[in-house]
PDB file of C-alpha atoms in Angstrom:
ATOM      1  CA  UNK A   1      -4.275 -11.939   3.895  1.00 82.00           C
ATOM      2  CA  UNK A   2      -3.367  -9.625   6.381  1.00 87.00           C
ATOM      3  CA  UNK A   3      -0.640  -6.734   5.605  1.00 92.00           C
ATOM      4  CA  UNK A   4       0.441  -3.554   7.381  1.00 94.00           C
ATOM      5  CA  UNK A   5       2.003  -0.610   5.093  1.00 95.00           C
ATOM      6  CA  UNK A   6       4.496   1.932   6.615  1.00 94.00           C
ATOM      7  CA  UNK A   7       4.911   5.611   5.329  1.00 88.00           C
ATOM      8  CA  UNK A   8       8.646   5.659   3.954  1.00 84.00           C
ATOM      9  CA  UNK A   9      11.271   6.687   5.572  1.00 86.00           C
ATOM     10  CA  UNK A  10      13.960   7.549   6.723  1.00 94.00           C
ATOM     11  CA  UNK A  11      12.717  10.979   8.649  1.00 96.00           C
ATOM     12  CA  UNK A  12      14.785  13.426  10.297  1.00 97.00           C
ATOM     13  CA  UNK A  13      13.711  15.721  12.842  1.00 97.00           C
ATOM     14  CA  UNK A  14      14.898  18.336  15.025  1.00 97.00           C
ATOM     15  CA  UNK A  15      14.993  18.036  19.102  1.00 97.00           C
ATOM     16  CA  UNK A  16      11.086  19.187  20.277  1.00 97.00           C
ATOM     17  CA  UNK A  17      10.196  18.526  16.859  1.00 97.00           C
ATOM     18  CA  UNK A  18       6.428  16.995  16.352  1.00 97.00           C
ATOM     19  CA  UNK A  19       6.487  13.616  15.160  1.00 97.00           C
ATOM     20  CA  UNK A  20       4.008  11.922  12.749  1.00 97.00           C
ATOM     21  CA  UNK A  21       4.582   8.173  11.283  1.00 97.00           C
ATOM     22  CA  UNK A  22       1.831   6.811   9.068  1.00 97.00           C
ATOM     23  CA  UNK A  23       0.763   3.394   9.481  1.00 97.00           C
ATOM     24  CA  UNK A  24      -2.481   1.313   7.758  1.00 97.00           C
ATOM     25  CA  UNK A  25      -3.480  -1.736   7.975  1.00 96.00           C
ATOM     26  CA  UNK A  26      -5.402  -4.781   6.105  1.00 95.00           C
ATOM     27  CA  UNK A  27      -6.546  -7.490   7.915  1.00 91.00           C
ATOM     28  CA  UNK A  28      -9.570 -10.457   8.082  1.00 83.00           C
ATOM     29  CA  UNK A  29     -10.743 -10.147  11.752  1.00 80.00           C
ATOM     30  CA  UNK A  30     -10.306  -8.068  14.198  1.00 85.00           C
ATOM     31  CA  UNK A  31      -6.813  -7.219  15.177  1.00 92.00           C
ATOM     32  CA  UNK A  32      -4.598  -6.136  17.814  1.00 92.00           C
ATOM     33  CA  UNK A  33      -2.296  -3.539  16.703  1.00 95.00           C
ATOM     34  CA  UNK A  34       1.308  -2.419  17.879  1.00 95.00           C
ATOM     35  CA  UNK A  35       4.140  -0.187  17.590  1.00 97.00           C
ATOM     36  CA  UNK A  36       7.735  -2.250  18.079  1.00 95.00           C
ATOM     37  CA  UNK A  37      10.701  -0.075  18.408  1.00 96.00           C
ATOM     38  CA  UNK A  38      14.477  -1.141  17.707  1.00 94.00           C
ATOM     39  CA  UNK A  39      17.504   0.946  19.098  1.00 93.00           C
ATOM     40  CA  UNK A  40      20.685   0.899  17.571  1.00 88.00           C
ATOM     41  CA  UNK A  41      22.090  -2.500  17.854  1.00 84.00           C
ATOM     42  CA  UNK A  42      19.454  -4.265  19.958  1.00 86.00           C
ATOM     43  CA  UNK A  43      16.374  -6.431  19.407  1.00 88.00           C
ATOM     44  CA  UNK A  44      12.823  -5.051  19.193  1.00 91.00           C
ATOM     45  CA  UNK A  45      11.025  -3.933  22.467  1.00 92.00           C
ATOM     46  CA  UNK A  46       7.315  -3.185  22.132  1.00 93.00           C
ATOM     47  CA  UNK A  47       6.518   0.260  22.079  1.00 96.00           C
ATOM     48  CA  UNK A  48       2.493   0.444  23.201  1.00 96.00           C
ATOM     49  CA  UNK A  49      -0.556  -1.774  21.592  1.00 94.00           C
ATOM     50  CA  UNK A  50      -4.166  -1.545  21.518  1.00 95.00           C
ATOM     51  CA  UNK A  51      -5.979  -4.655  20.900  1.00 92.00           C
ATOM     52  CA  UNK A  52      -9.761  -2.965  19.938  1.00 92.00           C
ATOM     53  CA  UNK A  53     -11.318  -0.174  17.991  1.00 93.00           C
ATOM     54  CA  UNK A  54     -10.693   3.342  19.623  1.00 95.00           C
ATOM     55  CA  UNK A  55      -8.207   2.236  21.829  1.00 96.00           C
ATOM     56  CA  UNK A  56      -5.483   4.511  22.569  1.00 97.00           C
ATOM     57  CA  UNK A  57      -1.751   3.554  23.456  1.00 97.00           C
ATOM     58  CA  UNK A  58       1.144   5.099  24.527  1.00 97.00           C
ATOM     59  CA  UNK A  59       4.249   5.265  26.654  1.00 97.00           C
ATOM     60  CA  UNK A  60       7.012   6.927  26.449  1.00 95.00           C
ATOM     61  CA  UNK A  61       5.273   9.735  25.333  1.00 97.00           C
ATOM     62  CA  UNK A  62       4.086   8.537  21.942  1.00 98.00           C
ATOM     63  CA  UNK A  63       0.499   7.342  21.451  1.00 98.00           C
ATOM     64  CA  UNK A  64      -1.550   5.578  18.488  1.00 98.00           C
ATOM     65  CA  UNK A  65      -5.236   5.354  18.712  1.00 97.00           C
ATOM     66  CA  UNK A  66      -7.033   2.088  16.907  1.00 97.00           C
ATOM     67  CA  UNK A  67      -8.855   4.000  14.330  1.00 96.00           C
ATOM     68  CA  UNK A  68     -11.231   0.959  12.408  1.00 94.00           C
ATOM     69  CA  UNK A  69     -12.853   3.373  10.039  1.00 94.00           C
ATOM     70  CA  UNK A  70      -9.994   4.350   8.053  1.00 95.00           C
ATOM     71  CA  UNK A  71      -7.719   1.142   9.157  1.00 96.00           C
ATOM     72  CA  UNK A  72      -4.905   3.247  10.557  1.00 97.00           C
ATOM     73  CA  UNK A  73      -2.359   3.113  13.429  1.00 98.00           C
ATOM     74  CA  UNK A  74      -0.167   6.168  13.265  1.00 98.00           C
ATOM     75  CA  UNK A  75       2.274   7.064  15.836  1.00 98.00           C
ATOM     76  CA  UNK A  76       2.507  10.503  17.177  1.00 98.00           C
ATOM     77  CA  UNK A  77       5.093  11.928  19.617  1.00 98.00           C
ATOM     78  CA  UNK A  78       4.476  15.901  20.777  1.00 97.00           C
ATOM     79  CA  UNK A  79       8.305  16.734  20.913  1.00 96.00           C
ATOM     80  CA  UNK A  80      10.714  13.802  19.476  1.00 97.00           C
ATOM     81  CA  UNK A  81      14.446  13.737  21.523  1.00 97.00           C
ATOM     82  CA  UNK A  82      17.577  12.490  20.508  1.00 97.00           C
ATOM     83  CA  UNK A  83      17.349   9.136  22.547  1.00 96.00           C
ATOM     84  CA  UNK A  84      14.324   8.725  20.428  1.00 97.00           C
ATOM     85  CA  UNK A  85      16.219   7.865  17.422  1.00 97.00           C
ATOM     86  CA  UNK A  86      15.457   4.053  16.379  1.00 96.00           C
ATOM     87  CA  UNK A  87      13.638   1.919  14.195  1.00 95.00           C
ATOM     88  CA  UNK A  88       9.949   1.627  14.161  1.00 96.00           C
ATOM     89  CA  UNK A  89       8.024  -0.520  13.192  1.00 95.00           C
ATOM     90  CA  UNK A  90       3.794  -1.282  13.062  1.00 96.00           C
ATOM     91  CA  UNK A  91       2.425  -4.892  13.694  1.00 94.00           C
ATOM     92  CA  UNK A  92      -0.520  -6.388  13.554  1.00 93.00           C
ATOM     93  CA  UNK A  93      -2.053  -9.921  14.725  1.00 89.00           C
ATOM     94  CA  UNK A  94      -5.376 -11.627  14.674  1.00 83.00           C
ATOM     95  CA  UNK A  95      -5.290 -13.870  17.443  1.00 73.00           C
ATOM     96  CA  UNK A  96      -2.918 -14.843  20.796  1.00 63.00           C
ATOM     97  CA  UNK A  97      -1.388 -17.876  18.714  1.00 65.00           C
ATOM     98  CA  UNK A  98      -1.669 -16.123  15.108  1.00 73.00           C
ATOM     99  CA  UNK A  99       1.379 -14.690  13.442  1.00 80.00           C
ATOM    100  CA  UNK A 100       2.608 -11.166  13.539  1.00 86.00           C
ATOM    101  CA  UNK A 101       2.441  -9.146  10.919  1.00 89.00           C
ATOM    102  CA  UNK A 102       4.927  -6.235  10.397  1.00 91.00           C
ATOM    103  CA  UNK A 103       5.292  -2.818   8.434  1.00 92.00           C
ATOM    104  CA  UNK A 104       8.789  -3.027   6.829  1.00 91.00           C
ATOM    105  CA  UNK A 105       9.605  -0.207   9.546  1.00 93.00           C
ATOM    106  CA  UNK A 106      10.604   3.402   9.330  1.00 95.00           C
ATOM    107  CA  UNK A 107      14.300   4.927  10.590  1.00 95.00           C
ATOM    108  CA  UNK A 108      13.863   7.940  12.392  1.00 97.00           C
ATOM    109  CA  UNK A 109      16.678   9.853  13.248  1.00 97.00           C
ATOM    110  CA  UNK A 110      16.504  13.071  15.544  1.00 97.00           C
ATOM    111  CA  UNK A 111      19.429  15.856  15.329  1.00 97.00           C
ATOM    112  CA  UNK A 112      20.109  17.972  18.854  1.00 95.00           C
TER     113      UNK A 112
ATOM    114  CA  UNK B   1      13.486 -14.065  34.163  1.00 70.00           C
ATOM    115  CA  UNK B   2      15.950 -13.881  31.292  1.00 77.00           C
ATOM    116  CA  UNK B   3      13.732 -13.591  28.857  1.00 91.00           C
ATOM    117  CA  UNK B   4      14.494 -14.608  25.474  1.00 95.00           C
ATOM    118  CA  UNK B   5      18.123 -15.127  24.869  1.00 95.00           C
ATOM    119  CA  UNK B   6      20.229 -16.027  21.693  1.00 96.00           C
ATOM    120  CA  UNK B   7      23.651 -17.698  20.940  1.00 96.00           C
ATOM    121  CA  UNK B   8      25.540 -16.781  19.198  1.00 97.00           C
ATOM    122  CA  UNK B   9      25.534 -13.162  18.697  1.00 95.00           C
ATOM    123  CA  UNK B  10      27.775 -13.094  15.403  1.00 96.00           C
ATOM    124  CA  UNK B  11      28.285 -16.295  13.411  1.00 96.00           C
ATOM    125  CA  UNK B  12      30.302 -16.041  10.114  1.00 97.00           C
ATOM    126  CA  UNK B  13      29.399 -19.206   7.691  1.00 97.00           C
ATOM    127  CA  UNK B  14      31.479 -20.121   4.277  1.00 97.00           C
ATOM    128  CA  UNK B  15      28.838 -21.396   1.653  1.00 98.00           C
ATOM    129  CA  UNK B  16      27.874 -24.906   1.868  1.00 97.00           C
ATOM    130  CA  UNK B  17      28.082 -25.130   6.111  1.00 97.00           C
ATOM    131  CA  UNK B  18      25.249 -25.731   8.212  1.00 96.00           C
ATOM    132  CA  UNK B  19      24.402 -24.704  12.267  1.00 96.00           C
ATOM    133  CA  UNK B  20      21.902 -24.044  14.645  1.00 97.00           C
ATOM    134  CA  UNK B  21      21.204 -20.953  15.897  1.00 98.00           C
ATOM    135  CA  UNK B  22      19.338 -21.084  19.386  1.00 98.00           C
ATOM    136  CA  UNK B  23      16.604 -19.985  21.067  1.00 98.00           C
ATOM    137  CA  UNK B  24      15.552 -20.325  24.547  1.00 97.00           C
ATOM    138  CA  UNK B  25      12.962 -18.851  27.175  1.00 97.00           C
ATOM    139  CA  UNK B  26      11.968 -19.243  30.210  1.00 95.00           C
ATOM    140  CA  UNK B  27       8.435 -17.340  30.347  1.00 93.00           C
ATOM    141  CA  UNK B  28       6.463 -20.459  29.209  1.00 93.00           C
ATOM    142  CA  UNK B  29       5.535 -19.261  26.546  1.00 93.00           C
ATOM    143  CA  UNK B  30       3.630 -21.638  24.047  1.00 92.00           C
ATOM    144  CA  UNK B  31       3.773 -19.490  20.719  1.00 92.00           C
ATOM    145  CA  UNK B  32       7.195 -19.227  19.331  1.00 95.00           C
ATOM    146  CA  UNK B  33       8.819 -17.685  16.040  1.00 95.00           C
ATOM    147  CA  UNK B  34      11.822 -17.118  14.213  1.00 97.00           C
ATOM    148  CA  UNK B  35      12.324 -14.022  11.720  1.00 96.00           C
ATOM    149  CA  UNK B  36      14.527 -12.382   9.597  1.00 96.00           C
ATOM    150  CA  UNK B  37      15.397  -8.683   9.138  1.00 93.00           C
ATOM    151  CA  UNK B  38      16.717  -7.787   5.758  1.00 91.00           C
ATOM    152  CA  UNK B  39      17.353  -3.682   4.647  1.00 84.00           C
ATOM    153  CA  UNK B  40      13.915  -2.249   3.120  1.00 79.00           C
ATOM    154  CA  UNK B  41      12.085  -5.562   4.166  1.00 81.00           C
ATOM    155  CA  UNK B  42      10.939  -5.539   7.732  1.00 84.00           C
ATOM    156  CA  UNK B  43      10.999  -8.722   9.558  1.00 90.00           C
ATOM    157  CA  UNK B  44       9.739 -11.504   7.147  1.00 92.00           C
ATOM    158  CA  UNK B  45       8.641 -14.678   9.061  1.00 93.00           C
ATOM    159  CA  UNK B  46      10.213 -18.072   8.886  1.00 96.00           C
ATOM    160  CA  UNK B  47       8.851 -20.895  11.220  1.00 96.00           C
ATOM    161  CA  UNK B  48       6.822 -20.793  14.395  1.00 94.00           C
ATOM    162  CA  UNK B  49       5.402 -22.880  16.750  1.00 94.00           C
ATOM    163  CA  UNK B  50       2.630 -23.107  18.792  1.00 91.00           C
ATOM    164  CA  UNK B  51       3.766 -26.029  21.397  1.00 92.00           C
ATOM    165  CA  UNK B  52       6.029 -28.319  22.119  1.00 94.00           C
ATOM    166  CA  UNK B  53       6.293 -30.817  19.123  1.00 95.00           C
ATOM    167  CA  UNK B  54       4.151 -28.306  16.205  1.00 95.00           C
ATOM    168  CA  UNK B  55       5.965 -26.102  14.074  1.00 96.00           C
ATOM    169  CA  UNK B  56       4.956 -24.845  10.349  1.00 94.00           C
ATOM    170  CA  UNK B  57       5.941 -22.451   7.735  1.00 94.00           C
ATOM    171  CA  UNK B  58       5.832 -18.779   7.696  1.00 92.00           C
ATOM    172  CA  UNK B  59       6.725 -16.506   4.445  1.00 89.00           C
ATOM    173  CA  UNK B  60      10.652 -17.006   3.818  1.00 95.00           C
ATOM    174  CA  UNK B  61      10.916 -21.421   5.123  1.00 97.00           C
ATOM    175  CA  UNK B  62      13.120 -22.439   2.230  1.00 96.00           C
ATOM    176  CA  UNK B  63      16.832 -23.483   3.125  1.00 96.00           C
ATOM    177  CA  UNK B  64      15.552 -23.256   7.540  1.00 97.00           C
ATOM    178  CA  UNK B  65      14.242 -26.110   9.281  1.00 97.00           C
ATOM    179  CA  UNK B  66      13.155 -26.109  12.873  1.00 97.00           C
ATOM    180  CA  UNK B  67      11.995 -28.327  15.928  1.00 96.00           C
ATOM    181  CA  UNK B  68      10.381 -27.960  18.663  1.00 97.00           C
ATOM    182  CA  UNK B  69      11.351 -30.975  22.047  1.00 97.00           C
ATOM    183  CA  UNK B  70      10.580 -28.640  24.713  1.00 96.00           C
ATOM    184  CA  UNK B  71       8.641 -25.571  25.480  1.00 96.00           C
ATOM    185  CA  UNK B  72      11.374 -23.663  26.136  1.00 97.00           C
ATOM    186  CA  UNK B  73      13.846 -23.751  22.979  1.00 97.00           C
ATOM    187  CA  UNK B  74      13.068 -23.522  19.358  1.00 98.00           C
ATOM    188  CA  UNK B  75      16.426 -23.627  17.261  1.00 98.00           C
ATOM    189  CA  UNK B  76      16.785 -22.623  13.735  1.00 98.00           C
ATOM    190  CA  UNK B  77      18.867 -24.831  11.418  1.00 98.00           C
ATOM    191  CA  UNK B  78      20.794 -23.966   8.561  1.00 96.00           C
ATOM    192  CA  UNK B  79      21.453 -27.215   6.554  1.00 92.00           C
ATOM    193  CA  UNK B  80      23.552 -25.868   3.837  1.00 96.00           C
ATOM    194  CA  UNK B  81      24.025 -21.813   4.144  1.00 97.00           C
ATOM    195  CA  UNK B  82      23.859 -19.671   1.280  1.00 97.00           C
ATOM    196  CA  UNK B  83      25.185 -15.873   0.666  1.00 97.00           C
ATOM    197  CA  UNK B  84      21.582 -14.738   0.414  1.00 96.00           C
ATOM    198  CA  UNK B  85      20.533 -16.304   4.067  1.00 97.00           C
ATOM    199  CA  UNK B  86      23.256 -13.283   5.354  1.00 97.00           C
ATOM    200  CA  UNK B  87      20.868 -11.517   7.551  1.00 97.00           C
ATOM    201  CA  UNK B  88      19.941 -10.818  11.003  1.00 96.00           C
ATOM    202  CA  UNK B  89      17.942 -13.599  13.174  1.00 97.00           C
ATOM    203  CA  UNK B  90      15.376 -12.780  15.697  1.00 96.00           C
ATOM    204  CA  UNK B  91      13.657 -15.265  17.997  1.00 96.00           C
ATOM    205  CA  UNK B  92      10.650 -14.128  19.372  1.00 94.00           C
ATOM    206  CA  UNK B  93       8.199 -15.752  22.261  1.00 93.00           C
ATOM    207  CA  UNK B  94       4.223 -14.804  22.771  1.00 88.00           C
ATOM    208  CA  UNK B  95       2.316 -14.833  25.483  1.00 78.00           C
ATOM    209  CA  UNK B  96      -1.373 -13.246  24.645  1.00 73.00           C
ATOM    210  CA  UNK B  97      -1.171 -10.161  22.266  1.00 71.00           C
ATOM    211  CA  UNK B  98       2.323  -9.621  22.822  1.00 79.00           C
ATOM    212  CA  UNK B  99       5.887 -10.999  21.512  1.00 86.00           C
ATOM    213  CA  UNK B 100       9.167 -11.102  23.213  1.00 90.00           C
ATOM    214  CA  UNK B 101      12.185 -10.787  21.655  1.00 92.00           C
ATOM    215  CA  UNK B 102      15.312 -12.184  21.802  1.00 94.00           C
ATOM    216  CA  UNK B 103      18.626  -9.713  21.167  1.00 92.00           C
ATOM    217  CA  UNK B 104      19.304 -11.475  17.557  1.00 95.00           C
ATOM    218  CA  UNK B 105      22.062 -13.267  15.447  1.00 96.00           C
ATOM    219  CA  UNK B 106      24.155 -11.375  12.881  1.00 96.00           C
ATOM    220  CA  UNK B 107      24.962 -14.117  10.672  1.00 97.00           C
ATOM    221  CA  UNK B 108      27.404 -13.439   7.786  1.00 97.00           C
ATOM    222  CA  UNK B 109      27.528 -15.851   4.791  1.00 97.00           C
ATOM    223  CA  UNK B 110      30.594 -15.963   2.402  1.00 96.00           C
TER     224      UNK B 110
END
């Protein structure tokens, strides 16, 4: 079956810091892959996706780049703010009407 | 376009009651889905759909049944709620590779 695996959390970071969140994957196919982020309070919005092999997302200033050979996903931001403190979490699915798989997500909180 | 919405916001439940929590959208939007979000678990999946009139199981069904009239709501029923169904309820929609979702139900069991 298919299964996504987070780094644990939670991480702390200082304002500018360089963030790093570890995400790999298992799945039958060939997936699409996304970052979901949840703010305080508030449902998940979808961060960025890429939906084939060396694919690169981003918005917001992070990016994740579909890396098949070593099944991976991780999120990267160059310098992390305070508004950036949230809940991430990495998804996968195999198919437009196939379920979505998620990480168990990762609490990153960033200190001014 | 509203999106996904979700009533209530907060429910509180004594043991034994049931309700429906809804879901509604108005993106037309064939694949929908119903999760939970637990501390240290993620979101674990409970029923989808993928059209009016199909639903089926995802990993946590037990205790949650759901149908599916109309393309645009999917409510989640609670026939007889127990303390360990205390959790937080998200409805999400799909269109393609991407899912909408809804702003979520606190629901407290006691």
């Amino acid at each position: 079956g298919n299964s996504v695996t987070q780094m644990e959390g939670p991480v702390t970071l200082s304002e500018e810091a360089f963030l790093t969140i570890n995400c790999t994957y298992t799945a039958t196919g060939y997936p699409s892959l996304f970052w979901y982020v949840q703010y305080p309070g508030e449902g998940l919005q979808l961060l960025l996706k890429a939906t084939k092999a060396d694919d690169k997302g981003s918005n917001k200033g992070f990016e994740a780049t579909y890396r098949k050979e070593t099944t991976s996903f991780h999120l990267e931001k160059g310098s992390v703010q305070v508004s950036d403190s949230a809940v991430y979490f990495c998804a996968l699915r195999t198919g437009a009407n196939s379920k979505l798989t998620f990480g168990k997500g990762i609490t990153l909180s960033v200190r001014p | 376009n509203a999106g996904v919405t979700q009533t209530p916001k907060f429910q509180v439940l004594k043991t034994g009651q049931s309700m429906t929590l809804q879901c509604a959208q108005d993106m037309n939007h064939e694949y929908m889905s119903w999760y939970r979000q637990d501390p240290g678990m993620g979101l674990r999946l409970i029923h989808y759909s993928v059209g009016a009139g199909i639903t089926d199981q995802g990993e946590v069904p037990n205790g949650y049944n759901v149908s599916r009239s109309t393309t645009e709501d999917f409510p989640l029923r609670l026939l007889s709620a127990a303390p360990s169904q205390t959790s937080v309820y998200f409805c999400a929609s799909s269109r393609e590779h991407e899912q909408y979702f809804g702003p979520g139900t606190r629901l407290t069991v006691t």
